[in-house]
C-alpha positions as protocol buffer text, in pm:
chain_id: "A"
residue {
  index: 1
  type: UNK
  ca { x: 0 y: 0 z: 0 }
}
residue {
  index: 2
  type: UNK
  ca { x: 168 y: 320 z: -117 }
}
residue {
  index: 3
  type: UNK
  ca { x: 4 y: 534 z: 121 }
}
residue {
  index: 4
  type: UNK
  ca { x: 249 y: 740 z: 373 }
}
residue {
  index: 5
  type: UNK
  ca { x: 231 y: 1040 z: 599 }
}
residue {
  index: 6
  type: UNK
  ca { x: 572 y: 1151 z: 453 }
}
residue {
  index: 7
  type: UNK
  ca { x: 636 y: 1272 z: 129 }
}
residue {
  index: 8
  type: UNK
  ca { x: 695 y: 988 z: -115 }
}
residue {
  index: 9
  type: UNK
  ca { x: 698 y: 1138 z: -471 }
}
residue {
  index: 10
  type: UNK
  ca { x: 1029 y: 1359 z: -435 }
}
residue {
  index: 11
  type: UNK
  ca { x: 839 y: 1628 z: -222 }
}
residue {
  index: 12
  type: UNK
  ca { x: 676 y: 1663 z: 32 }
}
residue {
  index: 13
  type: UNK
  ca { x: 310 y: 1729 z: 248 }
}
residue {
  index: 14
  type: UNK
  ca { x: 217 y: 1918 z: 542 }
}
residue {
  index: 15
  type: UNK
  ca { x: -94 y: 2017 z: 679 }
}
residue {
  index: 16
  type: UNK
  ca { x: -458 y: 1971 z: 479 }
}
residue {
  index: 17
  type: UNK
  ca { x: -759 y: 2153 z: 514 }
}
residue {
  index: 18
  type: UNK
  ca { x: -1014 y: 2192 z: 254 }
}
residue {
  index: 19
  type: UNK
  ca { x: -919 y: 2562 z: 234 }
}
residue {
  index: 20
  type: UNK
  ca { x: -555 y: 2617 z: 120 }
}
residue {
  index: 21
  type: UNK
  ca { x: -343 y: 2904 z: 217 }
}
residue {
  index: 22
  type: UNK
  ca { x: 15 y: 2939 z: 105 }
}
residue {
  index: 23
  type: UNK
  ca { x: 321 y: 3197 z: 231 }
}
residue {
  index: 24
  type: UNK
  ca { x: 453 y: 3452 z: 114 }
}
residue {
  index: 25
  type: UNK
  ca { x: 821 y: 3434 z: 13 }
}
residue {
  index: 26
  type: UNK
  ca { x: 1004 y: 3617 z: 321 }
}
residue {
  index: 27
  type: UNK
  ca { x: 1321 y: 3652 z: 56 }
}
residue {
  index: 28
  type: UNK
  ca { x: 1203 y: 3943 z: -161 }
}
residue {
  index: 29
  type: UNK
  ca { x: 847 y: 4107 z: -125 }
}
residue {
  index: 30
  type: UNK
  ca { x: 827 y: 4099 z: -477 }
}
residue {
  index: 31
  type: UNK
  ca { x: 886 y: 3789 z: -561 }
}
residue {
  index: 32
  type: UNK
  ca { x: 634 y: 3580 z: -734 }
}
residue {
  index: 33
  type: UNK
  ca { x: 364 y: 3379 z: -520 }
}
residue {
  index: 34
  type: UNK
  ca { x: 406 y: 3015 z: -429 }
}
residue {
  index: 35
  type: UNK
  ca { x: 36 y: 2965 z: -446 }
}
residue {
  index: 36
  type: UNK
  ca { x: -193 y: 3073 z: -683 }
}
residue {
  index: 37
  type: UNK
  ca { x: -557 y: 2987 z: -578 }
}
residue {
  index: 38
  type: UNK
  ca { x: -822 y: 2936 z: -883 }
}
residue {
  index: 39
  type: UNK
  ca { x: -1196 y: 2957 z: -747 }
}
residue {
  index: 40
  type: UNK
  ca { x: -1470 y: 2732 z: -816 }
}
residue {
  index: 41
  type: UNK
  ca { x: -1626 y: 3080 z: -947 }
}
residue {
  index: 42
  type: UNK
  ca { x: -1319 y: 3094 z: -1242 }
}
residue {
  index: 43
  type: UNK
  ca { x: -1415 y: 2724 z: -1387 }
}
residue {
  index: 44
  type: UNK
  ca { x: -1624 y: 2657 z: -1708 }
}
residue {
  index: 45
  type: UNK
  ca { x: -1899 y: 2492 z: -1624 }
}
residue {
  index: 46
  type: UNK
  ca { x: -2055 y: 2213 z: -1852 }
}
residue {
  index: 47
  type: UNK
  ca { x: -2418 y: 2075 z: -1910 }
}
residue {
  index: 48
  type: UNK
  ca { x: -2450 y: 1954 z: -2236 }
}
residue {
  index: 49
  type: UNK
  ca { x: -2758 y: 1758 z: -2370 }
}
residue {
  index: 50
  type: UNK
  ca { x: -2797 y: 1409 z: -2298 }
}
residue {
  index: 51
  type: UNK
  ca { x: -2809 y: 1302 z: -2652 }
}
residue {
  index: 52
  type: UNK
  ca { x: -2480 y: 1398 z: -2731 }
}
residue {
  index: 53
  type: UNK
  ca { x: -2355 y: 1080 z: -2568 }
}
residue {
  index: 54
  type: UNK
  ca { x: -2607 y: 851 z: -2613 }
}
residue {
  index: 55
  type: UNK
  ca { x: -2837 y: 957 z: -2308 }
}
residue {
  index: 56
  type: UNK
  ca { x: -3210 y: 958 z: -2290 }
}
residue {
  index: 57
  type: UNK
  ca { x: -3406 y: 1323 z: -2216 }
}
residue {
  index: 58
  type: UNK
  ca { x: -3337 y: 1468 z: -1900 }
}
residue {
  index: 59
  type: UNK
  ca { x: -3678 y: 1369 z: -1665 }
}
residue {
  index: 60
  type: UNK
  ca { x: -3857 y: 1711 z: -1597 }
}
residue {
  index: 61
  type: UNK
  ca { x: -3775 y: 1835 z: -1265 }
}
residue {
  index: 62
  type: UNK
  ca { x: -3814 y: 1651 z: -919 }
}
residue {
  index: 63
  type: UNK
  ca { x: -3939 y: 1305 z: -1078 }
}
residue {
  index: 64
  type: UNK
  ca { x: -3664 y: 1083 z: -1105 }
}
residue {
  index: 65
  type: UNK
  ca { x: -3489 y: 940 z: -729 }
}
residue {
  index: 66
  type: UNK
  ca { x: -3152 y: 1040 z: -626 }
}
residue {
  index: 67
  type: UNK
  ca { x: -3102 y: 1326 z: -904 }
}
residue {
  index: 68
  type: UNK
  ca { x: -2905 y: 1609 z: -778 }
}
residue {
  index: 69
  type: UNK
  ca { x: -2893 y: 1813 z: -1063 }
}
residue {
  index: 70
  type: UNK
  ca { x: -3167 y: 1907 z: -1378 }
}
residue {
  index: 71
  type: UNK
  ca { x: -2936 y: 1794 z: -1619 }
}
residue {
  index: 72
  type: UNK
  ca { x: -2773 y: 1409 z: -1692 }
}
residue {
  index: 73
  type: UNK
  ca { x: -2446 y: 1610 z: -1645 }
}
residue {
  index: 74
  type: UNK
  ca { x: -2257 y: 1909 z: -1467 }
}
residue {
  index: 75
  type: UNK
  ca { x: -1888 y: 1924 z: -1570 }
}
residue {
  index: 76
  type: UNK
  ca { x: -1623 y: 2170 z: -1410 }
}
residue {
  index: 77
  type: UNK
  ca { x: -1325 y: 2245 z: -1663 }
}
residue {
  index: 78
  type: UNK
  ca { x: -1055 y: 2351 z: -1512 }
}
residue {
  index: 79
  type: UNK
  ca { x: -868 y: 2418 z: -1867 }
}
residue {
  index: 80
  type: UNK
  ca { x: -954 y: 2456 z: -2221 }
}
residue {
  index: 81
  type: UNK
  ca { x: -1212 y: 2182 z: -2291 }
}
residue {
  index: 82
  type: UNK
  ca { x: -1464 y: 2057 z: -2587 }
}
residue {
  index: 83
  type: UNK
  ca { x: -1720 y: 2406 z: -2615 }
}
residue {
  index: 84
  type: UNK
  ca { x: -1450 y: 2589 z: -2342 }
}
residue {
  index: 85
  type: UNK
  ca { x: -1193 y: 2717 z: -2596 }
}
residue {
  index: 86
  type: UNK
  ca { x: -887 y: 2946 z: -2471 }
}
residue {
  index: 87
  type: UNK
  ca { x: -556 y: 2948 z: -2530 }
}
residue {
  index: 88
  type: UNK
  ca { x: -521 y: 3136 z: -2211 }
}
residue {
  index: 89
  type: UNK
  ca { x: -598 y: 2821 z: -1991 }
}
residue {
  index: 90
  type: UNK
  ca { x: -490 y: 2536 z: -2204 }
}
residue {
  index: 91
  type: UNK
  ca { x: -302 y: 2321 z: -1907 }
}
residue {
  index: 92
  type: UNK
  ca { x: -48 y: 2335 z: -1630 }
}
residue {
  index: 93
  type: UNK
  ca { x: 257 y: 2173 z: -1733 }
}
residue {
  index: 94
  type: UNK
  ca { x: 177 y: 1810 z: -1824 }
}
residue {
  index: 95
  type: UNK
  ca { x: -174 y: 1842 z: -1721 }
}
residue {
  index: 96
  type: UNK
  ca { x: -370 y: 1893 z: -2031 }
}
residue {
  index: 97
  type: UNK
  ca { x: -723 y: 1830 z: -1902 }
}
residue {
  index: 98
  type: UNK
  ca { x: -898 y: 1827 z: -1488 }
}
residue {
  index: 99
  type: UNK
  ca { x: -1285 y: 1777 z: -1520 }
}
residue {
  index: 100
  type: UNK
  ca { x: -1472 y: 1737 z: -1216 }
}
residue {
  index: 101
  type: UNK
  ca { x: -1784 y: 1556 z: -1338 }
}
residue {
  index: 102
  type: UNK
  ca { x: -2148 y: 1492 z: -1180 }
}
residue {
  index: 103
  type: UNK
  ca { x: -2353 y: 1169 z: -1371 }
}
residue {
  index: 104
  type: UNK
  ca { x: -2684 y: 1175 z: -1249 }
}
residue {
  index: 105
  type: UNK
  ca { x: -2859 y: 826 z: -1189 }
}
residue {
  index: 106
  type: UNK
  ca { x: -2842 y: 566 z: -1541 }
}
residue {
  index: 107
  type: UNK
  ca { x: -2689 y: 818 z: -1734 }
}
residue {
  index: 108
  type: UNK
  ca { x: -2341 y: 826 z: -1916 }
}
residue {
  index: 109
  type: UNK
  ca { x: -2048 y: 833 z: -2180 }
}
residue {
  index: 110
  type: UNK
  ca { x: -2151 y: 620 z: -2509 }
}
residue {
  index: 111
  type: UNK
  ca { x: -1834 y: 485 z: -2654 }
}
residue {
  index: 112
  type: UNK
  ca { x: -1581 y: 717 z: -2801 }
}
residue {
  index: 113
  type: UNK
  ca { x: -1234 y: 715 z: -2867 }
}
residue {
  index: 114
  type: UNK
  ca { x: -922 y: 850 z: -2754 }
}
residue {
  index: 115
  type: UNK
  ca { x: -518 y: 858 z: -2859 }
}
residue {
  index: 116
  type: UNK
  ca { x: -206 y: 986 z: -2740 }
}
residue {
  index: 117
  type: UNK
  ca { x: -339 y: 1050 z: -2392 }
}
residue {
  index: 118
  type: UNK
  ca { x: -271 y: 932 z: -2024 }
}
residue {
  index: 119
  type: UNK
  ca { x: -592 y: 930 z: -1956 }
}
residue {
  index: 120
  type: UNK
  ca { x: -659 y: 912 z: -1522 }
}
residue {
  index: 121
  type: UNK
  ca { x: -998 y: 884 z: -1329 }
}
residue {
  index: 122
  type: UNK
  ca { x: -1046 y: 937 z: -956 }
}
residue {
  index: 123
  type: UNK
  ca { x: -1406 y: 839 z: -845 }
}
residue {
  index: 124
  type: UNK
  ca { x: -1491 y: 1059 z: -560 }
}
residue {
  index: 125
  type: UNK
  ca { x: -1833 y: 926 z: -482 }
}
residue {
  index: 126
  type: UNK
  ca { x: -2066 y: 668 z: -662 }
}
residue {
  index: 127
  type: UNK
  ca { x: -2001 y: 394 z: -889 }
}
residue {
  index: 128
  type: UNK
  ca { x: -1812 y: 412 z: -1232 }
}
residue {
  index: 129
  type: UNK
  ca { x: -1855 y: 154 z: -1452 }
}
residue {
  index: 130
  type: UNK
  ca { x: -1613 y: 134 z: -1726 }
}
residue {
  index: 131
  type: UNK
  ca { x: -1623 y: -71 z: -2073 }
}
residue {
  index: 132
  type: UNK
  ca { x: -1330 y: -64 z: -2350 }
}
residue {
  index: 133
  type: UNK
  ca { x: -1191 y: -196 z: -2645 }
}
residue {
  index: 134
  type: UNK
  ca { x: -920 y: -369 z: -2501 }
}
residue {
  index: 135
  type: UNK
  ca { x: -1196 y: -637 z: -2344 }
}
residue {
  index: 136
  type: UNK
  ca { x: -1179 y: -438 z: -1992 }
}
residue {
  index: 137
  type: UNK
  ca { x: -1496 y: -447 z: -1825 }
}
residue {
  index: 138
  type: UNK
  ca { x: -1518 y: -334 z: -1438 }
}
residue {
  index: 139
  type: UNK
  ca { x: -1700 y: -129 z: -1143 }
}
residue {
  index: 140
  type: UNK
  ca { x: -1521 y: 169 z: -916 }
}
residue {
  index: 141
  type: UNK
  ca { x: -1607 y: 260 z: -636 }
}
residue {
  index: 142
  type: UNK
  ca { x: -1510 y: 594 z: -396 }
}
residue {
  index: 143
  type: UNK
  ca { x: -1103 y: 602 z: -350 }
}
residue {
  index: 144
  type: UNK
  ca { x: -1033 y: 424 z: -651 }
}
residue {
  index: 145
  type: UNK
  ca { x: -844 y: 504 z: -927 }
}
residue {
  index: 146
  type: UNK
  ca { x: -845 y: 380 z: -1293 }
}
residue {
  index: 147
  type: UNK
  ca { x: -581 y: 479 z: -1601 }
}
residue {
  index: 148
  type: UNK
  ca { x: -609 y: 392 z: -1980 }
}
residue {
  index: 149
  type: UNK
  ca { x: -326 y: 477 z: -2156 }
}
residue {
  index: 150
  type: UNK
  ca { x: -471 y: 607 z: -2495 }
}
residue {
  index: 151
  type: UNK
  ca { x: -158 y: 540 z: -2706 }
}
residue {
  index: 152
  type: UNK
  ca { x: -226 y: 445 z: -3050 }
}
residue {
  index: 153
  type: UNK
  ca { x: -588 y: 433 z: -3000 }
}
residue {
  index: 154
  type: UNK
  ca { x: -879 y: 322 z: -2761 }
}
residue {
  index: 155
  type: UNK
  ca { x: -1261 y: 345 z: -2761 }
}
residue {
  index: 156
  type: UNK
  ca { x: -1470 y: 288 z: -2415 }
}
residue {
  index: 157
  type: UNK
  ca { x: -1784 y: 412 z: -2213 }
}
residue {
  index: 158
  type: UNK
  ca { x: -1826 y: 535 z: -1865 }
}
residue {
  index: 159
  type: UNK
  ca { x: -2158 y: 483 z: -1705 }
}
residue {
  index: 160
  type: UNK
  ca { x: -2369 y: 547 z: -1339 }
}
residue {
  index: 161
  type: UNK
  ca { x: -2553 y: 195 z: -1344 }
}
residue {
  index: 162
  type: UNK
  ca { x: -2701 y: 310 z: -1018 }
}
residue {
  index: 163
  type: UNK
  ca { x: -3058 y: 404 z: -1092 }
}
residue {
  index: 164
  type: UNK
  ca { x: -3075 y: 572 z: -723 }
}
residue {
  index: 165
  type: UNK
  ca { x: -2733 y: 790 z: -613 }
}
residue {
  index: 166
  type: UNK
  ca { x: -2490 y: 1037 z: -845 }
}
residue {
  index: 167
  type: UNK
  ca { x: -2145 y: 964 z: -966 }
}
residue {
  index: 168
  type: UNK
  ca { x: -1908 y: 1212 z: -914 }
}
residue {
  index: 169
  type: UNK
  ca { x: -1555 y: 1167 z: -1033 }
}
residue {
  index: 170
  type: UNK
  ca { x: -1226 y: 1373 z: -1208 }
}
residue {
  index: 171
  type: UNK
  ca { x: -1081 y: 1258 z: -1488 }
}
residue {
  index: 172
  type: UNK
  ca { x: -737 y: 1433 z: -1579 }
}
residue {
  index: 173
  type: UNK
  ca { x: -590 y: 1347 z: -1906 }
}
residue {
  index: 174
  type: UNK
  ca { x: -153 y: 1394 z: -1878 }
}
residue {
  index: 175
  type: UNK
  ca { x: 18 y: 1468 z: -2156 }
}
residue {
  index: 176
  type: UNK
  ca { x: 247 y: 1133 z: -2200 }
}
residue {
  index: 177
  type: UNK
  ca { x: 629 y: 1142 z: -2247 }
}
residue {
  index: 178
  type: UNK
  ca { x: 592 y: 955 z: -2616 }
}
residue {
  index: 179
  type: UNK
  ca { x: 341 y: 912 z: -2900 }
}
residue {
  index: 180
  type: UNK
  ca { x: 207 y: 582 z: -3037 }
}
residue {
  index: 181
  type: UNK
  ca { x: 209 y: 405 z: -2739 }
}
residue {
  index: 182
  type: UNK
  ca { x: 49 y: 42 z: -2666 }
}
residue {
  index: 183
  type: UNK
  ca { x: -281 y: 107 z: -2504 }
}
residue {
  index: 184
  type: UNK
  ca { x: -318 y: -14 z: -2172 }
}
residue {
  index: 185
  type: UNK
  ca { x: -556 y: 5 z: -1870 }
}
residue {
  index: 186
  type: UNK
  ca { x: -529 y: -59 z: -1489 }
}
residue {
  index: 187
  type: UNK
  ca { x: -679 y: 49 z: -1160 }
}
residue {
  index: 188
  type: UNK
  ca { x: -619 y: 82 z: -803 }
}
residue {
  index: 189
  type: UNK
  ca { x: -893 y: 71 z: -515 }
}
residue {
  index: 190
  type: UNK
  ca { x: -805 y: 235 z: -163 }
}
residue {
  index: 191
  type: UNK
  ca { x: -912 y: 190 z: 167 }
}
residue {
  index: 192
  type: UNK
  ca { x: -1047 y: 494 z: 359 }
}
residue {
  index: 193
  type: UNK
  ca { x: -782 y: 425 z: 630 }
}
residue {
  index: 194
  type: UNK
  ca { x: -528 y: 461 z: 382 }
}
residue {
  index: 195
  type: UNK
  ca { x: -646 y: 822 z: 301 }
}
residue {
  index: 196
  type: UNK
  ca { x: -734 y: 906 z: 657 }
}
residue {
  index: 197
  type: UNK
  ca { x: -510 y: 1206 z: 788 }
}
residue {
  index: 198
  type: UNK
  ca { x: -251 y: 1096 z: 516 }
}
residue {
  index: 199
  type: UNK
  ca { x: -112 y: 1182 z: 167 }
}
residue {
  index: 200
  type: UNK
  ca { x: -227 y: 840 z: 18 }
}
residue {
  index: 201
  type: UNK
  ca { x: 12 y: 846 z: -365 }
}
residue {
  index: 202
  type: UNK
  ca { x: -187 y: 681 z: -609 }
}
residue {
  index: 203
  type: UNK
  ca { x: 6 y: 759 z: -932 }
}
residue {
  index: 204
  type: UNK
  ca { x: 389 y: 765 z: -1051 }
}
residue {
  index: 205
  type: UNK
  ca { x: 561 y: 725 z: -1344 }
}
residue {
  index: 206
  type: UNK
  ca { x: 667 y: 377 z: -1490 }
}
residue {
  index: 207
  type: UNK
  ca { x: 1018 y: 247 z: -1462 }
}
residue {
  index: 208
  type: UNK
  ca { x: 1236 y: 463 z: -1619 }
}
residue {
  index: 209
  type: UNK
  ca { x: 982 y: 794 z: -1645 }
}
residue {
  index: 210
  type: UNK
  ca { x: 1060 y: 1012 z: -1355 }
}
residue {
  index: 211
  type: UNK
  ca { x: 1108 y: 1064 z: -1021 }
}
residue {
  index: 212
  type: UNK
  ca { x: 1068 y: 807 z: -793 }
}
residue {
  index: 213
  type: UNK
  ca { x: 966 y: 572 z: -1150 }
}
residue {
  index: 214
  type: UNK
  ca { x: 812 y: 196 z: -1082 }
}
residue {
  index: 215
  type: UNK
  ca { x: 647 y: 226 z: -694 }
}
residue {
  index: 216
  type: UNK
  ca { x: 317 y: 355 z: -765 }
}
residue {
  index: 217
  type: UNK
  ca { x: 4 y: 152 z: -741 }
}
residue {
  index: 218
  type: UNK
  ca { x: -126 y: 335 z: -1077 }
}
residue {
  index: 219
  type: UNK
  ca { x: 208 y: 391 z: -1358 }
}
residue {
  index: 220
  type: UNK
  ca { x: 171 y: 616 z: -1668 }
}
residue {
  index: 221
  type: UNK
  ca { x: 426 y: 712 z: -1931 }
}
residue {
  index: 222
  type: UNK
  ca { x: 501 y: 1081 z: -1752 }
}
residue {
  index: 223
  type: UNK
  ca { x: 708 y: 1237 z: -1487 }
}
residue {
  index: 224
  type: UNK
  ca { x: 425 y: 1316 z: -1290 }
}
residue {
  index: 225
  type: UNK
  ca { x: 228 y: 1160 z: -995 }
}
residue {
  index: 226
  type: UNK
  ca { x: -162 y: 1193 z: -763 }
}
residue {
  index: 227
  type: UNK
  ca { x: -191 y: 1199 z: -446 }
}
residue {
  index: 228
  type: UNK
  ca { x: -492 y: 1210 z: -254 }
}
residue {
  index: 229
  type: UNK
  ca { x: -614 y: 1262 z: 167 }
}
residue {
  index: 230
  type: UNK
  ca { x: -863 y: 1308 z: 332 }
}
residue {
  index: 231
  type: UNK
  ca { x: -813 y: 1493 z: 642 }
}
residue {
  index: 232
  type: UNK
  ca { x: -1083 y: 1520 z: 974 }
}
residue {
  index: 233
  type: UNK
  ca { x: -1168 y: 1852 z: 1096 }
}
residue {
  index: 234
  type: UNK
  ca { x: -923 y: 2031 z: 1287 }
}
residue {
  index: 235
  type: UNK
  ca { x: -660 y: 1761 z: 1186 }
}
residue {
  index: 236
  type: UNK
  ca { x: -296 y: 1927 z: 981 }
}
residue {
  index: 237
  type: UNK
  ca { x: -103 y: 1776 z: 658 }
}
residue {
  index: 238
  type: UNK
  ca { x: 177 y: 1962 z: 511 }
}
residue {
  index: 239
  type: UNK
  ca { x: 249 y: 1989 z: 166 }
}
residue {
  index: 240
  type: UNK
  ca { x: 612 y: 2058 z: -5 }
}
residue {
  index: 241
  type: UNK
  ca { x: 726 y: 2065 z: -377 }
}
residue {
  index: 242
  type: UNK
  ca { x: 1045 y: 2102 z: -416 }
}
residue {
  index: 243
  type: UNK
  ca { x: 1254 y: 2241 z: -625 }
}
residue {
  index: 244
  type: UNK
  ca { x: 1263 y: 2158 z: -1027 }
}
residue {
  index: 245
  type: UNK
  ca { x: 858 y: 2031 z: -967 }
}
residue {
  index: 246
  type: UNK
  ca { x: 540 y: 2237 z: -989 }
}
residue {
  index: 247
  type: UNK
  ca { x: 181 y: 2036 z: -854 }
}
residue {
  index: 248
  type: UNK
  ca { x: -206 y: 2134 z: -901 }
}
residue {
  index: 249
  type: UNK
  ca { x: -404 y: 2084 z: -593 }
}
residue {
  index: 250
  type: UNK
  ca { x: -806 y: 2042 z: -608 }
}
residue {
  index: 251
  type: UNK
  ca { x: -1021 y: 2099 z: -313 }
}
residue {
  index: 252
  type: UNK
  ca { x: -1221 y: 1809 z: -366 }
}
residue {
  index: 253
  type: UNK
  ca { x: -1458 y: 1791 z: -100 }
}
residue {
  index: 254
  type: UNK
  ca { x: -1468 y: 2020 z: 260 }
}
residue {
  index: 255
  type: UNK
  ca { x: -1266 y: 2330 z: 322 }
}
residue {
  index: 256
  type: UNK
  ca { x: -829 y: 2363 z: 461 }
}
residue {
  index: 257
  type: UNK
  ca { x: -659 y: 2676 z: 557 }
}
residue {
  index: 258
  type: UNK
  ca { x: -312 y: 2719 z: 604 }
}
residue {
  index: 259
  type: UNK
  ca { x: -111 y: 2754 z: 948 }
}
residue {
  index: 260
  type: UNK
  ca { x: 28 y: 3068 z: 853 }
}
residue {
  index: 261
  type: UNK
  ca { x: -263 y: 3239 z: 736 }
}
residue {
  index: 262
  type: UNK
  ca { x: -375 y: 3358 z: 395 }
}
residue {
  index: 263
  type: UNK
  ca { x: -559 y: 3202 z: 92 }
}
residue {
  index: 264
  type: UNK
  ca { x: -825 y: 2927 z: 103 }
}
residue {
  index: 265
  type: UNK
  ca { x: -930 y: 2637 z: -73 }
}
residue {
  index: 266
  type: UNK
  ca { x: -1308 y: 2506 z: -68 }
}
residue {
  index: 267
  type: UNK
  ca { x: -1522 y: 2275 z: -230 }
}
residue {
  index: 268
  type: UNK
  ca { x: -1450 y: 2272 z: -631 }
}
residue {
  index: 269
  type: UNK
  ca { x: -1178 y: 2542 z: -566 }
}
residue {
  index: 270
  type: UNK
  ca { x: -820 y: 2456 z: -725 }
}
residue {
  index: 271
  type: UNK
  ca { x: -489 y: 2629 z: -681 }
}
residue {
  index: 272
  type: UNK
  ca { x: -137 y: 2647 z: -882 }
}
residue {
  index: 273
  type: UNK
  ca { x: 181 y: 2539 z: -647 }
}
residue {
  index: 274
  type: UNK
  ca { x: 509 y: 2650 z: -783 }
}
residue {
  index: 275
  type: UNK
  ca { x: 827 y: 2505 z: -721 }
}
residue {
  index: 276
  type: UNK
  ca { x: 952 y: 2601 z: -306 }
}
residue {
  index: 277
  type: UNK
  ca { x: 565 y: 2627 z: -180 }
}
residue {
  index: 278
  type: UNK
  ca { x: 497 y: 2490 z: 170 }
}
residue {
  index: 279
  type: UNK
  ca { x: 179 y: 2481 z: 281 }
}
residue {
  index: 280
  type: UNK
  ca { x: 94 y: 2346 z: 626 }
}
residue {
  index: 281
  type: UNK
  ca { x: -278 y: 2259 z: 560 }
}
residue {
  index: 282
  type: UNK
  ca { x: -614 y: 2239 z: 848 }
}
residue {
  index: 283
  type: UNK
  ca { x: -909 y: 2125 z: 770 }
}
residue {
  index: 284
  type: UNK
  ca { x: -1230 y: 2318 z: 865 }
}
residue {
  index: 285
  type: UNK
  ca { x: -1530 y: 2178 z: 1042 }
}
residue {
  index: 286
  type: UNK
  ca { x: -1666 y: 1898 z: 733 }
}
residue {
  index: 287
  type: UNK
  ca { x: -1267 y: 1828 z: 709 }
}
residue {
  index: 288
  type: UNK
  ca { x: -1140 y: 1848 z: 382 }
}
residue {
  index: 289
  type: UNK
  ca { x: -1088 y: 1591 z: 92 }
}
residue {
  index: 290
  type: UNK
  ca { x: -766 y: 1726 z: -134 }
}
residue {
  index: 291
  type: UNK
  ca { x: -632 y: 1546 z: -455 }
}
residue {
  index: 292
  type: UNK
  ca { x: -267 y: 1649 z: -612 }
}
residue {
  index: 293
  type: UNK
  ca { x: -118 y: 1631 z: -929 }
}
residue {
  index: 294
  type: UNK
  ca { x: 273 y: 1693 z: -896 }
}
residue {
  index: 295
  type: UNK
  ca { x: 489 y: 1738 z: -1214 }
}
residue {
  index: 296
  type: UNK
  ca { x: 839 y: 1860 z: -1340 }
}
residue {
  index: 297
  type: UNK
  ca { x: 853 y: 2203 z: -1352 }
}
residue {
  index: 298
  type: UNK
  ca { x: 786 y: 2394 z: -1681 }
}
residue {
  index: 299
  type: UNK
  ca { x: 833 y: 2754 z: -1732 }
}
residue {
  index: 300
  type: UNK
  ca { x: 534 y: 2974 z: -1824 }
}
residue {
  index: 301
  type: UNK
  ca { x: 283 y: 2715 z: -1643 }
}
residue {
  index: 302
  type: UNK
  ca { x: -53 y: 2857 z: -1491 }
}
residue {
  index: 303
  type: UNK
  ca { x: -352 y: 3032 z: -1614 }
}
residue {
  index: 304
  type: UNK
  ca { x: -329 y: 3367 z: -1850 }
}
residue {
  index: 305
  type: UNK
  ca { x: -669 y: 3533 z: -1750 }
}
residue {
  index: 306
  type: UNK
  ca { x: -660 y: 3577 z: -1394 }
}
């Protein structure tokens, strides 16, 4: 189980909170911030018609069980995505794509295809159910993790089977280290202990790819890694990245502030950590549920219209 309270992926965690704060450089007033937070208020927001992927109507309001939401789907881009076109926000580094998605009850993806792509899911709540054309057939559940890489080609579906409760997951797509690649798929399932109070890794690079290559649960064909925790109210997790890496943290569920004061992450809110950030992270009073993408560092990374 590749779950630790220390940092395992060549940097480091402190304290976790679902609201994130970060400190100021004491070295130069001027110099640029460690943390850069991006609201829930500065993401595209998604809901396109059922049909396009093979879904039935939308039931008119309030008559269908265990639907949190009038449409089949709400999707949260955090970069340029499908109708969300900017060159301004196109990815972080090696993260090309972070959707936060919400599948309302027997609704889905229809098969399509994808290439080229490492292609990661983590299912935050619900049940993901998952067909491909590499004969894969399997059920998620919360904590788990799932990767296809896309390579020369893939086609699959993603479905809610569960006619009663939504499926909320976020699928990040990393830009891999080589073209035509075999496809592949795997996944990972975690135990809540594991992610309790803890920076639980879930993804690393394969052998060869990157720091701290060939010790993940979940390998893809970048120099990047995920982490997620989930901290209890009141409980601390720091967070380091060191120097020559750059990381993405989402405030996935709750609220963490940190120690010294300052920004804050909540619910759906996302934040850009450059290389030297330390962030001793508390969660507030629902505790806080954080997921983190960490990368090599590449110059010119973050948003342009903020």
């Amino acid at each position: 189980m590749l779950c630790a309270r220390a940092p395992t992926l060549g940097w480091t965690t402190r304290r976790a909170t679902p609201v994130l704060i970060v400190r100021a450089s004491s070295s130069s007033a001027a110099a640029a911030p460690e943390m850069r937070k991006i609201p829930n208020s500065k993401l595209f927001v998604s809901e396109p018609p059922p049909q396009w992927f093979g879904n039935e109507s939308n039931p008119p309001k309030g008559s269908a069980p265990g639907w949190t939401n009038e449409n089949w789907l709400k999707s949260r881009f955090h970069f340029s995505f499908a109708e969300y076109n900017t060159h301004k926000n196109a990815d972080y580094g090696v993260l090309r794509v972070m959707n936060d998605d919400l599948v309302q009850p027997g609704r889905g993806f229809g098969t399509h295809g994808h290439a080229n792509m490492e292609i990661v899911t983590f299912i935050v709540e619900g049940s993901l159910t998952h067909k491909d054309s590499m004969g894969t057939s399997e059920s998620l559940g919360r904590g788990s993790i799932q990767f296809m890489t896309a390579g020369t080609g893939v086609r699959h579906s993603e479905h809610n089977l569960d006619e009663s409760n939504p499926l909320r997951f976020i699928q990040m797509w990393i830009t891999p280290n080589a073209g035509g690649l075999a496809p592949n798929y795997g996944s990972h399932e975690t135990s809540p202990d594991e992610r309790k109070n803890r920076w639980c890794r879930l993804v690393g690079p394969v052998p060869g790819a990157g720091a701290n290559a060939g010790t993940a649960p979940v390998q893809i064909n970048q120099d990047a890694g995920i982490s997620v925790a989930e901290i209890d109210a009141g409980q601390t997790l720091p967070l380091s990245v060191p120097t020559g890496r750059q990381a993405y943290l989402l405030c996935v569920e709750g609220s963490a502030t940190d120690g010294a004061g300052g920004e804050s992450l909540e619910r759906h809110d996302a934040a850009e950590l450059k290389a030297g950030t330390e962030l001793s992270l508390t969660a507030g009073s629902e505790g806080a549920h954080l997921l983190v993408v960490e990368m090599a560092e590449r110059a010119g990374s973050g948003r342009k219209d903020l």
